[in-house]
Coordinates of C-alpha atoms and ligand atoms in Angstrom, one line a residue:
M1 CA 0.0 0.0 0.0
T2 CA 1.4 3.4 -1.0
I3 CA 0.6 6.1 1.5
I4 CA 0.8 9.9 0.9
E5 CA 0.4 12.1 3.9
I6 CA -1.3 15.5 3.3
P7 CA -1.7 18.2 5.9
V8 CA -5.1 19.8 5.8
I9 CA -6.0 23.2 7.2
Y10 CA -9.8 23.3 7.7
G11 CA -9.7 27.1 8.2
D12 CA -12.4 29.5 9.4
G13 CA -15.8 30.7 8.4
I14 CA -17.1 28.3 5.7
G15 CA -13.7 26.5 5.8
P16 CA -14.6 23.6 8.1
E17 CA -17.9 22.8 6.2
I18 CA -16.4 22.9 2.7
T19 CA -13.2 21.1 3.8
S20 CA -15.2 18.2 5.3
A21 CA -17.3 18.0 2.2
V22 CA -14.2 17.9 0.0
L23 CA -12.5 15.3 2.1
S24 CA -15.6 13.1 1.9
V25 CA -15.4 13.2 -1.9
L26 CA -11.7 12.5 -1.9
D27 CA -12.1 9.6 0.5
A28 CA -15.0 8.1 -1.5
A29 CA -12.8 8.3 -4.6
Q30 CA -10.0 6.3 -3.0
S31 CA -11.9 3.4 -1.6
N32 CA -10.6 0.0 -2.6
S33 CA -7.3 1.5 -3.8
S34 CA -3.8 0.5 -2.8
L35 CA -2.8 4.2 -3.1
K36 CA -4.0 6.0 0.0
L37 CA -4.0 9.7 0.8
V38 CA -3.9 10.2 4.6
W39 CA -5.1 13.6 5.9
I40 CA -3.3 15.2 8.7
P41 CA -5.5 17.9 10.2
V42 CA -3.4 21.0 11.2
A43 CA -4.6 24.2 12.8
A44 CA -4.4 27.8 11.5
G45 CA -6.4 31.0 11.8
L46 CA -9.1 32.0 14.3
S47 CA -9.7 28.4 15.2
A48 CA -6.1 28.0 16.2
L49 CA -6.2 31.2 18.3
A50 CA -9.5 30.0 19.9
E51 CA -7.6 26.9 21.2
G52 CA -5.0 29.2 22.7
D53 CA -2.4 28.5 20.0
E54 CA -0.5 30.8 17.7
L55 CA -2.3 32.0 14.5
I56 CA -0.2 29.5 12.6
P57 CA 1.1 27.0 15.2
Q58 CA 4.7 25.7 14.7
R59 CA 3.3 22.1 14.3
T60 CA 1.4 23.3 11.3
L61 CA 4.5 24.7 9.7
D62 CA 6.5 21.6 10.6
E63 CA 4.0 19.2 9.1
I64 CA 3.7 21.2 5.9
A65 CA 7.5 21.4 5.6
R66 CA 7.7 17.7 6.2
C67 CA 5.1 16.7 3.6
R68 CA 5.9 19.4 1.0
V69 CA 2.2 19.8 0.2
A70 CA -1.0 20.9 1.9
L71 CA -4.7 21.4 1.2
K72 CA -6.0 24.5 2.8
G73 CA -9.4 25.9 3.6
P74 CA -9.9 29.6 3.8
C75 CA -8.5 31.2 7.0
A76 CA -9.4 34.5 8.7
T77 CA -6.9 36.8 10.2
P78 CA -8.1 39.1 13.0
V79 CA -8.3 42.7 11.7
G80 CA -6.0 45.2 13.5
E81 CA -2.5 45.4 14.6
G82 CA -0.3 42.5 15.7
F83 CA -1.4 39.8 13.3
T84 CA 0.2 39.1 9.9
S85 CA -2.2 37.6 7.4
I86 CA -2.1 33.8 7.5
N87 CA -2.0 33.6 3.7
V88 CA 0.9 36.1 3.5
K89 CA 2.8 34.3 6.3
L90 CA 2.4 30.9 4.7
R91 CA 3.4 32.1 1.3
K92 CA 6.4 33.9 2.7
T93 CA 7.5 31.2 5.1
F94 CA 7.5 28.6 2.3
N95 CA 8.5 31.0 -0.5
L96 CA 5.4 30.1 -2.5
Y97 CA 6.0 32.7 -5.1
A98 CA 3.7 31.6 -7.8
A99 CA -0.1 31.5 -7.4
V100 CA -1.9 29.8 -10.2
R101 CA -5.7 30.2 -10.7
P102 CA -7.4 28.6 -13.7
V103 CA -10.6 30.4 -14.6
R104 CA -12.7 28.3 -17.0
S105 CA -16.3 28.2 -18.1
I106 CA -18.0 25.5 -16.2
P107 CA -20.5 23.1 -17.9
G108 CA -24.0 23.7 -16.7
V109 CA -23.2 27.2 -15.3
E110 CA -24.8 29.9 -17.4
T111 CA -22.7 33.0 -17.7
R112 CA -22.3 35.8 -20.2
Y113 CA -19.4 34.1 -22.0
K114 CA -19.2 30.5 -23.0
N115 CA -15.5 29.7 -23.7
V116 CA -13.5 31.4 -21.0
D117 CA -10.2 29.6 -20.4
L118 CA -7.8 31.8 -18.5
I119 CA -4.9 31.1 -16.3
I120 CA -4.0 33.8 -13.8
I121 CA -0.4 33.7 -12.5
R122 CA 0.1 36.0 -9.5
E123 CA 3.4 37.0 -7.9
N124 CA 2.8 36.0 -4.3
T125 CA 5.6 37.5 -2.2
E126 CA 6.1 41.2 -3.0
G127 CA 4.2 44.3 -4.1
L128 CA 2.0 46.0 -1.5
Y129 CA 1.9 42.7 0.5
S130 CA 5.5 43.4 1.7
G131 CA 3.9 44.3 5.0
V132 CA 6.0 47.5 5.3
E133 CA 3.6 50.1 6.6
N134 CA 4.3 53.0 8.8
E135 CA 3.0 56.3 10.1
V136 CA 5.0 59.1 8.6
T137 CA 3.5 61.7 10.9
P138 CA 0.1 61.6 12.8
G139 CA -2.6 61.5 10.1
V140 CA -0.3 60.3 7.4
V141 CA 0.4 56.6 6.8
M142 CA 2.3 54.8 4.2
S143 CA 2.4 51.3 2.6
M144 CA 5.5 50.3 0.7
K145 CA 5.3 48.6 -2.7
V146 CA 8.3 46.4 -3.1
A147 CA 9.6 44.8 -6.3
S148 CA 12.9 43.0 -6.6
E149 CA 14.5 42.0 -9.9
V150 CA 15.0 38.5 -8.6
A151 CA 11.3 38.0 -7.8
C152 CA 10.1 39.7 -10.9
R153 CA 12.3 37.6 -13.1
R154 CA 11.5 34.4 -11.1
I155 CA 7.7 34.8 -11.6
A156 CA 8.1 35.8 -15.3
K157 CA 10.2 32.7 -16.0
W158 CA 7.8 30.5 -14.0
A159 CA 4.8 31.9 -15.9
F160 CA 6.4 31.5 -19.4
R161 CA 7.6 28.0 -18.5
F162 CA 4.1 27.1 -17.3
A163 CA 2.5 28.6 -20.5
N164 CA 5.0 26.7 -22.7
R165 CA 4.5 23.3 -21.0
R166 CA 0.7 23.7 -21.2
G167 CA 0.9 24.6 -24.9
R168 CA -0.7 28.0 -24.2
Q169 CA -0.3 30.6 -27.0
K170 CA -0.2 34.0 -25.4
L171 CA 0.9 35.6 -22.1
T172 CA -0.4 39.1 -21.1
V173 CA 1.3 41.0 -18.4
F174 CA -0.7 43.7 -16.5
H175 CA 0.9 46.7 -14.9
K176 CA 0.6 50.4 -14.1
A177 CA 4.2 51.3 -15.2
N178 CA 3.1 54.7 -16.5
I179 CA 2.5 55.7 -12.8
M180 CA 4.7 53.2 -10.8
K181 CA 7.6 53.6 -13.1
L182 CA 10.1 51.8 -10.9
T183 CA 8.1 48.9 -9.4
D184 CA 5.7 48.1 -12.2
G185 CA 8.3 49.2 -14.6
L186 CA 10.6 46.5 -13.4
F187 CA 7.8 43.9 -13.5
L188 CA 7.1 44.8 -17.1
K189 CA 10.7 45.0 -18.2
T190 CA 11.7 41.6 -16.7
A191 CA 8.6 39.9 -18.3
S192 CA 9.5 41.4 -21.7
E193 CA 13.1 40.3 -21.3
V194 CA 12.1 36.7 -20.4
H195 CA 9.9 36.7 -23.4
V196 CA 12.5 37.9 -25.9
N197 CA 15.4 35.8 -24.5
D198 CA 13.7 32.5 -23.5
Y199 CA 10.2 32.2 -25.0
P200 CA 9.9 34.1 -28.2
N201 CA 7.5 31.3 -29.4
I202 CA 4.8 32.6 -27.0
D203 CA 2.9 35.7 -28.0
F204 CA 3.5 38.5 -25.5
E205 CA 1.3 41.4 -24.7
S206 CA 1.2 44.1 -22.0
N207 CA -1.8 45.9 -20.8
I208 CA -2.2 48.8 -18.3
I209 CA -4.2 47.2 -15.5
D210 CA -7.2 49.5 -15.7
A211 CA -7.7 49.3 -19.4
G212 CA -6.8 45.5 -19.2
C213 CA -9.7 44.9 -16.8
M214 CA -12.1 46.6 -19.2
K215 CA -10.9 44.5 -22.1
I216 CA -11.2 41.3 -20.1
V217 CA -14.8 42.1 -19.2
Q218 CA -15.6 43.0 -22.8
D219 CA -14.2 39.7 -24.2
P220 CA -12.2 37.3 -21.9
T221 CA -11.8 34.9 -24.8
K222 CA -9.2 37.2 -26.3
F223 CA -6.9 36.4 -23.3
D224 CA -4.9 33.3 -22.3
V225 CA -2.3 33.4 -19.6
L226 CA -2.3 36.5 -17.4
L227 CA 0.7 37.5 -15.4
L228 CA 0.3 40.0 -12.5
E229 CA 2.0 41.3 -9.5
N230 CA 0.5 40.5 -6.1
L231 CA -2.3 43.0 -5.6
Y232 CA -3.4 43.2 -9.2
G233 CA -3.5 39.4 -9.2
D234 CA -5.7 39.4 -6.1
V235 CA -8.2 41.8 -7.7
M236 CA -8.0 40.1 -11.2
S237 CA -8.8 36.7 -9.6
D238 CA -12.1 37.9 -8.2
L239 CA -12.9 39.8 -11.4
C240 CA -12.4 36.8 -13.5
A241 CA -14.3 34.6 -11.1
G242 CA -17.2 36.8 -11.9
L243 CA -16.9 35.8 -15.6
V244 CA -17.5 32.1 -14.9
G245 CA -20.0 31.9 -12.1
G246 CA -18.3 33.4 -9.1
L247 CA -15.9 32.6 -6.3
G248 CA -17.5 29.2 -5.8
V249 CA -15.9 27.8 -8.9
V250 CA -12.3 29.1 -9.0
P251 CA -9.6 26.9 -7.6
G252 CA -6.0 27.8 -6.9
A253 CA -2.5 26.6 -6.0
N254 CA 0.5 28.3 -4.5
F255 CA 3.8 26.9 -5.8
G256 CA 7.4 27.3 -4.5
D257 CA 10.3 25.5 -5.9
D258 CA 9.5 22.3 -4.0
L259 CA 6.5 22.9 -1.8
S260 CA 2.9 23.6 -2.8
I261 CA -0.3 24.6 -1.0
F262 CA -3.7 24.1 -2.8
E263 CA -6.6 26.4 -1.8
A264 CA -9.7 28.1 -3.3
V265 CA -9.4 31.7 -4.4
H266 CA -12.3 32.7 -2.1
G267 CA -12.0 33.8 1.5
S268 CA -13.8 32.5 4.6
A269 CA -17.1 34.1 3.7
P270 CA -18.2 34.8 7.2
D271 CA -21.6 36.0 5.9
I272 CA -22.7 32.5 5.0
A273 CA -20.6 30.5 7.5
G274 CA -22.1 27.6 9.5
R275 CA -25.2 27.3 7.4
N276 CA -24.2 24.4 5.1
I277 CA -24.9 26.5 2.0
A278 CA -21.4 27.4 0.8
N279 CA -20.2 25.9 -2.5
P280 CA -17.4 23.4 -1.8
L281 CA -16.5 23.2 -5.5
A282 CA -13.7 25.7 -5.6
L283 CA -11.9 23.8 -2.9
L284 CA -12.7 20.4 -4.6
M285 CA -11.3 21.7 -7.8
S286 CA -8.2 22.8 -5.9
A287 CA -7.9 19.3 -4.6
V288 CA -8.2 17.9 -8.1
M289 CA -5.3 20.2 -9.1
M290 CA -3.4 18.8 -6.1
L291 CA -4.0 15.2 -7.3
N292 CA -2.8 16.0 -10.8
F293 CA 0.2 17.8 -9.4
L294 CA 1.1 14.8 -7.2
A295 CA 0.5 12.4 -10.0
E296 CA 3.1 14.2 -12.1
K297 CA 5.6 14.8 -9.3
L298 CA 5.4 11.3 -7.9
Q299 CA 4.9 9.5 -11.2
L300 CA 1.6 8.0 -10.0
P301 CA -0.9 8.0 -12.9
A302 CA -3.5 6.4 -10.6
L303 CA -3.8 9.9 -8.9
S304 CA -4.6 11.6 -12.2
Q305 CA -7.2 9.0 -13.0
R306 CA -8.7 9.7 -9.6
A307 CA -8.6 13.4 -10.4
T308 CA -10.4 12.8 -13.7
S309 CA -13.1 10.7 -12.1
I310 CA -13.8 13.4 -9.5
K311 CA -13.9 16.1 -12.2
M312 CA -16.3 14.0 -14.3
A313 CA -18.5 13.4 -11.3
Y314 CA -18.8 17.1 -10.4
D315 CA -19.3 18.1 -14.0
K316 CA -22.2 15.7 -14.3
C317 CA -23.8 17.2 -11.2
L318 CA -23.6 20.7 -12.7
I319 CA -24.9 19.6 -16.1
D320 CA -27.8 17.8 -14.3
G321 CA -28.6 21.0 -12.4
Q322 CA -27.3 19.7 -9.0
K323 CA -25.8 23.0 -7.7
T324 CA -25.4 25.1 -4.6
R325 CA -27.3 28.3 -4.2
D326 CA -24.5 30.6 -5.4
L327 CA -24.9 28.9 -8.8
G328 CA -28.6 29.2 -8.8
G329 CA -29.3 25.7 -7.4
Q330 CA -30.9 24.5 -4.1
M331 CA -28.4 22.1 -2.7
T332 CA -26.6 22.4 0.6
T333 CA -22.8 22.0 0.9
S334 CA -23.2 18.4 2.1
E335 CA -25.9 17.5 -0.4
F336 CA -23.7 18.6 -3.3
A337 CA -20.8 16.5 -1.9
D338 CA -23.1 13.5 -1.7
A339 CA -24.3 14.1 -5.2
V340 CA -20.7 14.1 -6.5
I341 CA -19.9 10.9 -4.6
A342 CA -23.0 9.3 -6.1
N343 CA -21.6 10.1 -9.6
L344 CA -18.1 8.7 -8.9
Ligands
ATP1 P1 -10.7 37.5 1.4 O1 -10.4 38.9 1.7 O2 -10.3 36.5 2.5 O3 -10.3 37.0 0.0 P2 -13.3 38.3 0.6 O4 -13.5 39.5 1.5 O5 -12.9 38.4 -0.8 O6 -12.2 37.3 1.4 P3 -14.9 36.0 0.5 O7 -14.8 35.4 1.8 O8 -14.1 35.4 -0.6 O9 -14.6 37.5 0.7 O10 -16.4 36.2 0.1 C1 -16.9 37.1 -0.9 C2 -18.3 36.9 -1.2 O11 -18.4 35.7 -2.0 C3 -19.2 36.7 0.0 O12 -20.5 37.3 -0.2 C4 -19.3 35.2 0.1 O13 -20.5 34.8 0.7 C5 -19.2 34.7 -1.3 N1 -18.5 33.4 -1.3 C6 -17.2 33.2 -1.2 N2 -16.9 31.9 -1.2 C7 -18.1 31.3 -1.5 C8 -18.4 29.9 -1.6 N3 -17.5 28.9 -1.6 N4 -19.7 29.6 -1.8 C9 -20.6 30.5 -1.9 N5 -20.4 31.9 -1.7 C10 -19.1 32.2 -1.5

């Protein structure tokens, strides 16, 4: 029996309910198999604080470092001073510099556009998420936007390599280099250099972020791979989610050189937490990304077969109109998970 251990952060808000739903599907998909994924629950977020622990306990960091992979529900960070965002801390601790968010039209989910197929690649460690903020003088505060040549080039290379491997045709970088000449200027310059020097076979385009958002909303099918610095990537992810049915259907992964954390794009959605109505699909899709990633990394084709069977099962649910409320359906979180399991 091959066993793969995977730390799981259940998270806050809707986190525990969607994570339980997703694990029930993953477990159902692995019954009678000699290849077993074993979940290691680890704490983070408000739930960790409530148990008198740190926001991200050391054991959580140790387990993720040991297993080199994790599945993560959304976590909430208390607002106010003294707490670094959990997501930012995890990304920085493990140097998870590349966030990848595939945004695709979903069968059975009616939206304005039919053939959306975008991949958002977000630089995850710098920009305005540097955490450097200070009070210049009473009443005047400042946030520092950081860009380093190393990180800009690293994410540009990662994005082009990813686009190339996946056979994607075009990469568009978004920036505001007309205003932030140094920071966004560096991001744009390094991306163009990587294109010219290493990947001239891929079409390369640059868009000023504001005009680029308008163009994406007008016709997302004209875009392919999108490369953005940290904050623009955050905003663009939610904008693009709106093109395909909302935050309930956009998965994500954070990659470093040899460690990855898979999580949905959405947050902990406190407005609907604890009511069993959240859509677990974005986290389930993130788990499918994780299975495919592990299949490739560990050379275990059985895992990609498992990923495909889960994808076919949830696609069938959606086509049959079995959906949660955010997609216009009536199902609860657990009913949707049960319907996916029934289709496996
Ligand atoms: P964060 O700042 O952590 O990214 P956010 O402020 O963007 O979080 P979310 O928690 O992502 O907010 O929620 C935004 C909106 O989308 C909320 O109205 C929430 O109810 C809805 N939403 C988010 N995730 C889901 C989901 N899985 N199913 C249904 N609705 C969701």
